[in-house]
Tab-separated table of C-alpha atoms and ligand atoms in Angstrom:
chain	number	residue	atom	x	y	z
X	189	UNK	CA	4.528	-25.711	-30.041
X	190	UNK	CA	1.050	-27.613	-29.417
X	191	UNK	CA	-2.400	-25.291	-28.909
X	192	UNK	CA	-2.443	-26.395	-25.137
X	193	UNK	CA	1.170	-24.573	-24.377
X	194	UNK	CA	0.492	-21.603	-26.351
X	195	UNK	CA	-2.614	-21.069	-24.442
X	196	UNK	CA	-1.264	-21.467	-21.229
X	197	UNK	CA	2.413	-19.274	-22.207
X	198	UNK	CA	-0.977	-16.214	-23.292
X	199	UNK	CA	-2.336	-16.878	-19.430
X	200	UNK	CA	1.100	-16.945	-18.044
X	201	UNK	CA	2.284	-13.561	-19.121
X	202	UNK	CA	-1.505	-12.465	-18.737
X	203	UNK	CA	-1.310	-13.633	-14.863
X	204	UNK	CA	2.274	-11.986	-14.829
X	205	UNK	CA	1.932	-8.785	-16.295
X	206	UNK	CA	-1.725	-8.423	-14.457
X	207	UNK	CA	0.100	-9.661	-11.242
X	208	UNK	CA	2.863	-6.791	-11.483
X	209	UNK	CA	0.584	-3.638	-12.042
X	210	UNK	CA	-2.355	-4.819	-9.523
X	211	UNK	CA	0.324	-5.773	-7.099
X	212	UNK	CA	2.159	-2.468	-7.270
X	213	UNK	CA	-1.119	-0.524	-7.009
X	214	UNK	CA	-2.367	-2.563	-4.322
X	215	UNK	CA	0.769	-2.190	-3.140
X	216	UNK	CA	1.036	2.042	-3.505
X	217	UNK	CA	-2.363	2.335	-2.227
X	218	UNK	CA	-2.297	0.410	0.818
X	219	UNK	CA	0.950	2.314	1.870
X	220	UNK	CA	-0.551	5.182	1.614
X	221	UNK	CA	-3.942	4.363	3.877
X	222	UNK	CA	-1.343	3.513	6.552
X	223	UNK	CA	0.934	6.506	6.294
X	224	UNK	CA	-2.542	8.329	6.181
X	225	UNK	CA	-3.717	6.378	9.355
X	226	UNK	CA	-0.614	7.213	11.127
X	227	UNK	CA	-0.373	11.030	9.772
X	228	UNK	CA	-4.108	11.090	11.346
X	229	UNK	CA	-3.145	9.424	14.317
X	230	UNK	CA	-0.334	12.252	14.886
X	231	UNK	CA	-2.423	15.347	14.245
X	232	UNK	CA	-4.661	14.098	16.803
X	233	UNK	CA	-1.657	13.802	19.312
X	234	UNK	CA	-0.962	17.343	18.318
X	235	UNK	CA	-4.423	19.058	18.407
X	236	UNK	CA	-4.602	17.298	22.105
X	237	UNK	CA	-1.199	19.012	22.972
X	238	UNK	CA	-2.262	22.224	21.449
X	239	UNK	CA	-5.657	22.188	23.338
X	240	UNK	CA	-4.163	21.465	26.662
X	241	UNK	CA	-1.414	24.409	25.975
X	242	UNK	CA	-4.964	26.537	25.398
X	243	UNK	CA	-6.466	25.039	28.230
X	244	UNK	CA	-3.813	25.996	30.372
X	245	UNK	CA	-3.590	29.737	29.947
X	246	UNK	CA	-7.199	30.074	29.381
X	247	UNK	CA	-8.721	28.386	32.139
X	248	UNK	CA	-5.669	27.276	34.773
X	249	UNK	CA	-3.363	30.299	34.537
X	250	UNK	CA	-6.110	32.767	35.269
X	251	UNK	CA	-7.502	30.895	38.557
X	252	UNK	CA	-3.994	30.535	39.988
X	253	UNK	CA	-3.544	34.109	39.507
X	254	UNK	CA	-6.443	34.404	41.748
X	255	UNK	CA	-4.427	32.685	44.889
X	256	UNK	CA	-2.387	35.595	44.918
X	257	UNK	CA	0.410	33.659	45.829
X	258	UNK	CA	4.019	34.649	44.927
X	259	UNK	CA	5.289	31.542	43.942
X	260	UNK	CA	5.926	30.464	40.632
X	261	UNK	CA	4.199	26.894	38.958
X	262	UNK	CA	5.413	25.822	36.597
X	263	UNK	CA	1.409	24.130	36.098
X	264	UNK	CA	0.695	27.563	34.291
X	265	UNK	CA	2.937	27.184	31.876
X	266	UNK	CA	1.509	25.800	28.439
X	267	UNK	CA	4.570	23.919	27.327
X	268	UNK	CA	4.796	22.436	30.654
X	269	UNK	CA	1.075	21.080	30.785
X	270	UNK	CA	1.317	20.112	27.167
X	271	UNK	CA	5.182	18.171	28.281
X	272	UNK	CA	3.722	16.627	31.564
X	273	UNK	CA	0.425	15.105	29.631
X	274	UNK	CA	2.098	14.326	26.690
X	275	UNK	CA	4.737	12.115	28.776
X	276	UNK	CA	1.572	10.481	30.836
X	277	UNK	CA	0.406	9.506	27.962
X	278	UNK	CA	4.154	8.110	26.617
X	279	UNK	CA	4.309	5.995	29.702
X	280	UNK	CA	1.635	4.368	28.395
X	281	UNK	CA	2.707	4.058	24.637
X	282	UNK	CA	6.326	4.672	24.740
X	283	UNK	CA	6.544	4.762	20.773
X	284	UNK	CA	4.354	7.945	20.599
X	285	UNK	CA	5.653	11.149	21.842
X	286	UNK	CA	5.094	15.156	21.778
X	287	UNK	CA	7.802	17.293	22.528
X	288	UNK	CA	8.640	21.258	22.401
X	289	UNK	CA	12.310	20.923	21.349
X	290	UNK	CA	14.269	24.390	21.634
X	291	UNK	CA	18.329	24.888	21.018
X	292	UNK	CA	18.347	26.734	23.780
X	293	UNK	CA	15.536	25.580	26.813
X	294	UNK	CA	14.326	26.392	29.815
X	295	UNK	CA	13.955	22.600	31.251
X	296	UNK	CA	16.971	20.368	29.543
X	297	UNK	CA	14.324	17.606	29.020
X	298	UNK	CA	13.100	20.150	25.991
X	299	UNK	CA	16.448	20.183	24.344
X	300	UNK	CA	16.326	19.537	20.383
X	301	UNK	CA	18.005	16.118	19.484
X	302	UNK	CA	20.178	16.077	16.394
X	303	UNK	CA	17.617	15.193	14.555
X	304	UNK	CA	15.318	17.927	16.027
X	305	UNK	CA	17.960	20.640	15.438
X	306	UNK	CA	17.686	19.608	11.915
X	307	UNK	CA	14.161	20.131	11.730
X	308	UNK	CA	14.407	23.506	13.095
X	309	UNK	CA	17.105	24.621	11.152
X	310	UNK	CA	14.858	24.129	8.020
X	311	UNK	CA	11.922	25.845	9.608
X	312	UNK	CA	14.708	28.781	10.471
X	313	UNK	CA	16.138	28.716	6.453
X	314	UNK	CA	12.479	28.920	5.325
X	315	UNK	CA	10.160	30.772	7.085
X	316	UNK	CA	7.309	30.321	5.113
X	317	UNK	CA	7.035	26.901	5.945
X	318	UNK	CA	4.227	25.784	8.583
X	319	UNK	CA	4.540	22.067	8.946
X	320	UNK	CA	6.573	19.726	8.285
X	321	UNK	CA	5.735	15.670	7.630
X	322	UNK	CA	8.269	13.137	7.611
X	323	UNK	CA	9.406	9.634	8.344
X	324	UNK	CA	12.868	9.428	10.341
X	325	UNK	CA	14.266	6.217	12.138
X	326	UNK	CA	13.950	7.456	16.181
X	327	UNK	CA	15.328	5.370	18.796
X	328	UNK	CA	15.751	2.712	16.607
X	329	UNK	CA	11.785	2.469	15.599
X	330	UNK	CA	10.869	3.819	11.899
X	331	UNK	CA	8.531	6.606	13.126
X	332	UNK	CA	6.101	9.546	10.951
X	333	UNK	CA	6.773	12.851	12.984
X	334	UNK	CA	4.635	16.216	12.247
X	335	UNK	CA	6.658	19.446	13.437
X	336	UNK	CA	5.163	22.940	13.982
X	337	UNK	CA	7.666	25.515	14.166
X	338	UNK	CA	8.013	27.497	17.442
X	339	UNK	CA	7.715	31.352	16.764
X	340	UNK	CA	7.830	34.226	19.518
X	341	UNK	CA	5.119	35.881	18.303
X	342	UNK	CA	3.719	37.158	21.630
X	343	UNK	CA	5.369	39.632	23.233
X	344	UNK	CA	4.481	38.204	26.569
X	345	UNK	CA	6.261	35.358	26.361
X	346	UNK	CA	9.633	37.667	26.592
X	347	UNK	CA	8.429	38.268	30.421
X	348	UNK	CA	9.815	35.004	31.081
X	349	UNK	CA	12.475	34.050	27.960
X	350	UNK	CA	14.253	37.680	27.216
X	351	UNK	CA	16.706	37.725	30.038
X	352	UNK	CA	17.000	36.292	33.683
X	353	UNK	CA	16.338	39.899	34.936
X	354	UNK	CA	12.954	40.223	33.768
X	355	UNK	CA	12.269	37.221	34.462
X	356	UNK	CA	10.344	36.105	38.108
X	357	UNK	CA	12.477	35.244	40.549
X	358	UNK	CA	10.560	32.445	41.524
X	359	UNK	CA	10.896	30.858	38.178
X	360	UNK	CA	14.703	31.531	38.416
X	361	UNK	CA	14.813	29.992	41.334
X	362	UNK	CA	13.346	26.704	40.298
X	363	UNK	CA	14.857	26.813	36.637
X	364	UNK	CA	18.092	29.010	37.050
X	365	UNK	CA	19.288	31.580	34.604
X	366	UNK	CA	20.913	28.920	32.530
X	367	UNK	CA	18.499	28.268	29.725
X	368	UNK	CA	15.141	29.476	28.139
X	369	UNK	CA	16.375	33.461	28.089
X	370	UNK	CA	17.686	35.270	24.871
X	371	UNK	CA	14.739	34.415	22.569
X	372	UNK	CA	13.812	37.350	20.544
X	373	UNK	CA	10.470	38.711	18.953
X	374	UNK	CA	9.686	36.733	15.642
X	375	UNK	CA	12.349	34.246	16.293
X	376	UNK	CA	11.918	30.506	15.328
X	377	UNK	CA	13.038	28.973	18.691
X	378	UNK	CA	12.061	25.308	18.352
X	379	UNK	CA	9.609	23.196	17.035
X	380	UNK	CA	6.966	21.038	18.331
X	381	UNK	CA	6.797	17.691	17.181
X	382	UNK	CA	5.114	14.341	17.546
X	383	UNK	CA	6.206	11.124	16.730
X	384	UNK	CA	4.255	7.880	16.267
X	385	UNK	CA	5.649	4.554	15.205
X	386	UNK	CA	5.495	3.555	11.570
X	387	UNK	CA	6.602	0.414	11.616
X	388	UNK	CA	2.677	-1.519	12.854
X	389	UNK	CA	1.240	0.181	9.818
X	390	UNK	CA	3.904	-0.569	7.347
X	391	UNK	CA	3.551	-4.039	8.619
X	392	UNK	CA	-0.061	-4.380	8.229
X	393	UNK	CA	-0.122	-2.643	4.331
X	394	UNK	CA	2.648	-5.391	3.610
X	395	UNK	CA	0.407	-8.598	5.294
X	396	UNK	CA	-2.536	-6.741	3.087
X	397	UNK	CA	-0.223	-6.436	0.074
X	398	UNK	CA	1.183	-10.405	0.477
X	399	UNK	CA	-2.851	-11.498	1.147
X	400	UNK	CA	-3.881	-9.673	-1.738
X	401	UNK	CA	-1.382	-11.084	-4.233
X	402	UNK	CA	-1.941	-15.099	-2.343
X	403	UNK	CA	-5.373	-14.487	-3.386
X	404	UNK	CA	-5.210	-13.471	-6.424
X	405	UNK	CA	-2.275	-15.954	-7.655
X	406	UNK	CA	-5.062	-18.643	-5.792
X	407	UNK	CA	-7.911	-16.820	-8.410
X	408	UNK	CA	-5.192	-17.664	-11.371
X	409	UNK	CA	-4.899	-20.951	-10.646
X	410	UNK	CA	-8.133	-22.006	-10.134
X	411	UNK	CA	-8.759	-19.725	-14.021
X	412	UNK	CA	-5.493	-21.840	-15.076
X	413	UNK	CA	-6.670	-25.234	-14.431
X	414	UNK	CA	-10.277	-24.463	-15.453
X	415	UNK	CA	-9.696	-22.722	-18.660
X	416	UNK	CA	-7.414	-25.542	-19.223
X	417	UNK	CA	-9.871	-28.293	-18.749
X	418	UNK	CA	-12.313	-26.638	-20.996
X	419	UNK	CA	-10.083	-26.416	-23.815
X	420	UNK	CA	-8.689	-29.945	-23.528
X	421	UNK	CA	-12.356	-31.368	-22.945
X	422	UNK	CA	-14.460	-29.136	-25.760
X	423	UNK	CA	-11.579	-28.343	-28.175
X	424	UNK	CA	-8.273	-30.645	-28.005
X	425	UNK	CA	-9.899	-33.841	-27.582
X	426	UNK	CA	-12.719	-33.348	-30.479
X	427	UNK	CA	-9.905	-31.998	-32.891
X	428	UNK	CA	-7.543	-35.039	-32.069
X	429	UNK	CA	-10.189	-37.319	-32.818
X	430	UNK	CA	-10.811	-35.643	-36.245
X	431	UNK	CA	-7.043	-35.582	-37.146
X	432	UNK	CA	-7.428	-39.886	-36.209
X	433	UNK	CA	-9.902	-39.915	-38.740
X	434	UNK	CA	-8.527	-37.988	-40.973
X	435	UNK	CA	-5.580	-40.188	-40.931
X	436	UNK	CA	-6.971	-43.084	-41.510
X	437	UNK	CA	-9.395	-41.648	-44.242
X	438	UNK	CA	-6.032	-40.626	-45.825
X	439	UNK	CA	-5.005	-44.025	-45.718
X	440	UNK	CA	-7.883	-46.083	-47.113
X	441	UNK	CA	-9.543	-46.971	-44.079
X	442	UNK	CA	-12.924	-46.154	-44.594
X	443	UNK	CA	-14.678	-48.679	-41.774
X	444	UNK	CA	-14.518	-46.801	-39.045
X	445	UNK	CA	-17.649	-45.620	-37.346
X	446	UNK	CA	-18.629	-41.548	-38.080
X	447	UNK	CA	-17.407	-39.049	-35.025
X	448	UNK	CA	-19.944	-38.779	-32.916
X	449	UNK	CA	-20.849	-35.368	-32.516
X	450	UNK	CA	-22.761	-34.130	-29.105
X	451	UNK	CA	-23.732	-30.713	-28.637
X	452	UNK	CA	-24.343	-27.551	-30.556
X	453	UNK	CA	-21.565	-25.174	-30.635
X	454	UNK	CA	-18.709	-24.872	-33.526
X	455	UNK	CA	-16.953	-27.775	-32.639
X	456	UNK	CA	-20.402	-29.884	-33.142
X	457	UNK	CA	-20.703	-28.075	-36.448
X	458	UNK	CA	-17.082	-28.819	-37.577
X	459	UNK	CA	-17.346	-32.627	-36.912
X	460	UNK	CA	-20.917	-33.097	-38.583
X	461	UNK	CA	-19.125	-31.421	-41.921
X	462	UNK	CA	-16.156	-33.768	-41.548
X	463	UNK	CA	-18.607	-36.493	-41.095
X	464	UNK	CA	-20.446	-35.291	-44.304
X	465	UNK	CA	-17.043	-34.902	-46.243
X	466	UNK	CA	-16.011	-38.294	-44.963
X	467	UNK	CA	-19.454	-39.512	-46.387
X	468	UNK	CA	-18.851	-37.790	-49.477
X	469	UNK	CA	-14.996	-39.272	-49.790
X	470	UNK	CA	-16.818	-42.601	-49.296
X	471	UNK	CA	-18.823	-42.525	-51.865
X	472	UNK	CA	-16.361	-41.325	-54.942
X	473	UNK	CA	-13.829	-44.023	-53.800
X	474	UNK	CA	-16.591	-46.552	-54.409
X	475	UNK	CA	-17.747	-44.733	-57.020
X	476	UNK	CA	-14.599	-45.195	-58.796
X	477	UNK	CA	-13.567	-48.687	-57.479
X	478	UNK	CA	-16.835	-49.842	-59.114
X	479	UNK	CA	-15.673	-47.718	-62.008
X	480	UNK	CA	-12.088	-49.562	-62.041
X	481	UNK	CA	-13.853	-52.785	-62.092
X	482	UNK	CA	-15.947	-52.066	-65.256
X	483	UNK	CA	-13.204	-50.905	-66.633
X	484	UNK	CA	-11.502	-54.296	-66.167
X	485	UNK	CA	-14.499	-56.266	-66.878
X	486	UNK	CA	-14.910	-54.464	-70.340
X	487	UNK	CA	-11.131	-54.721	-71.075
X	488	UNK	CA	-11.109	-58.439	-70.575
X	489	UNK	CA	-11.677	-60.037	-73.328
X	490	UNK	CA	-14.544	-62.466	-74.362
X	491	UNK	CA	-14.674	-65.548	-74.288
W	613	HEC	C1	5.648	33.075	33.368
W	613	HEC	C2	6.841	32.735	32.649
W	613	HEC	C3	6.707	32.262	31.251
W	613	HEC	C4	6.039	32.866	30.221
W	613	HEC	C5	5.268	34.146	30.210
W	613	HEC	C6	6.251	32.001	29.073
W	613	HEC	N1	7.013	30.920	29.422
W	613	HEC	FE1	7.658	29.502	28.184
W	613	HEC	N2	8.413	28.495	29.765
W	613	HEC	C7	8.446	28.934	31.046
W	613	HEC	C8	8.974	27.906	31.890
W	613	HEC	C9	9.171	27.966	33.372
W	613	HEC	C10	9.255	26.823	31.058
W	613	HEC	C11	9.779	25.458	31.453
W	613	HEC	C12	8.579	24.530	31.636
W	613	HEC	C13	8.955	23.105	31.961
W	613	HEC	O1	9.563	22.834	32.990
W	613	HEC	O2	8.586	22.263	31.142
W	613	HEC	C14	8.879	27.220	29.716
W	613	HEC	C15	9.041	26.439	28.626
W	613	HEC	C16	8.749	26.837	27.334
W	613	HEC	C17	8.977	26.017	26.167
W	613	HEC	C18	9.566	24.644	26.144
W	613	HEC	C19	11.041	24.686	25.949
W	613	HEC	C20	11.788	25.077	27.169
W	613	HEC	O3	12.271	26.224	27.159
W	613	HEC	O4	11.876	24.273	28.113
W	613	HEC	C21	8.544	26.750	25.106
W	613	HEC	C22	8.624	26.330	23.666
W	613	HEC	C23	8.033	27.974	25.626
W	613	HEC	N3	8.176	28.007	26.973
W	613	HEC	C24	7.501	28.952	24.829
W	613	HEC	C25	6.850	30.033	25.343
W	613	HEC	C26	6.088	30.936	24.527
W	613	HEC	C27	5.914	30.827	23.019
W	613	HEC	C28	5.562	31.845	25.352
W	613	HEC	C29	4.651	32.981	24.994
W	613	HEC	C30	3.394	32.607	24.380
W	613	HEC	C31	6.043	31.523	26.696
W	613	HEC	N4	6.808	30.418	26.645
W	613	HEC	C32	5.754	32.278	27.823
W	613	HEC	C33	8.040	30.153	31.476
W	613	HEC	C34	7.300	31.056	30.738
């Protein structure tokens, strides 16, 4: 194997090896800005739902109190203001969406999908646990979801969700006795949940990852074909000529001209030493040619 291929088979498994453990951190870390974007992106969905749901009984529910009227709106109900502004802004970006899923709910809209029920179910088998992150495919679009669960906590809320009785008739009137009664104090009912799409991000930290490895293969390349040309210009080329020489040196031919040696560096040094050991080899070949000849003069004999 020549000097040249070795060289280049130490930069190939250099570029490969360096290629593999950049590109799968580049790889890991981009994935995780964009599941971090996107985890962002949903908390903020869900701080807006949860601030409207605080909105509403803070600032709506008292005021329509106020009217005195009998009638029951559904507008001072948190999950409903938190629903109706949550699907405003879905109309808008259909991908994201907030959602108080219950088994068992007052408006059908709010019943838990399969995939809800699931997520409740482990909220219900471990109570201890506040939030959950995920990513799930939903409607055919790979979505990040954040869940809160749903826990009765406030005895108030059984006013309206123990049983039809208690509840006002109003409210049974619009909603029926159907759903939304039964819960109990402490009980997980349901869990809140966003969902935004995953699949933009996970696009983007792949384009990153694939412009990130293009331009560092490009960087390799351009090291590849320059390292190369250095070598063959300031190492290859000087030693070829000295094997040449050495060659013919070998051979008896002593006429060529010296190397001619430019520069300073080692490869300067190592021709002017040839040159002066070519020099030298010169000289003891005459040396003993002119020593053969005396030889033969004095052995011939007289005449
Ligand atoms: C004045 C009656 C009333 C009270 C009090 C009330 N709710 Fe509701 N709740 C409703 C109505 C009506 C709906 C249906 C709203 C809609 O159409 O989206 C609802 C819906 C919900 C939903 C959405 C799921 C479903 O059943 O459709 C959740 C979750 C919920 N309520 C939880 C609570 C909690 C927790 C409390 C106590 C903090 C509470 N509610 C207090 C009347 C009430």
């Amino acid at each position: 194997m020549n000097l040249a291929t070795k060289i280049n088979l130490v930069l190939g498994v250099t570029f490969v090896l360096a290629l593999a453990v950049v590109g799968v951190n580049s790889y890991l870390l981009t994935r995780d800005n964009a599941l971090q974007q996107v985890t962002d992106q949903a908390e903020l969905i869900m701080q807006q739902a949860l601030a409207v749901r605080s909105y509403t009984v803070n600032e709506v529910r008292p005021l329509l109190g106020q009217l005195g009227d009998a009638g029951f709106h559904p507008q001072t109900v948190p999950a409903y203001a938190a629903t109706q502004t949550a699907n405003l802004v879905a109309k808008e970006r259909p991908d994201f969406s907030y959602k108080e899923a219950v088994f068992n709910p007052t408006n059908p809209r709010d019943r838990a999908t399969a995939i809800e029920e699931r997520i409740i179910d482990r909220f219900i088998a471990d109570p201890d646990l506040t939030k959950l992150v995920g990513t799930e495919e939903i409607n055919g679009v790979e979505s990040l979801y954040i869940s809160y669960p749903i826990r009765i906590t406030n005895p108030g809320c059984l006013a309206c969700h123990s049983t039809p009785e208690k509840a006002p008739a109003a409210m049974r009137a619009i909603y029926g006795d159907d759903g939304g009664f039964g819960w109990r104090l402490n009980q997980i009912v349901g869990t809140q949940m966003v969902v935004v799409p995953y699949t933009l991000p996970a696009q983007l930290a792949q384009k990153t990852f694939i412009s990130f490895i293009l331009s560092l293969a490009i960087i390799f390349v351009i090291l590849f074909v320059a390292i190369n040309v250095t070598i063959r210009r300031l190492v290859l080329k000087p030693v070829r000529r000295i094997t040449r020489m050495a060659d013919e040196v070998s051979k008896g031919n002593l006429r060529d001209a010296e190397l001619k040696v430019s520069g300073k560096d080692e490869i300067a040094d190592m021709l002017t030493a040839f040159n002066r050991m070519r020099r030298s080899v010169i000289k003891i070949v005459q040396m003993m040619r002119r020593m053969q000849a005396e030889a033969k003069a004095k052995a011939r004999p007289k005449t």
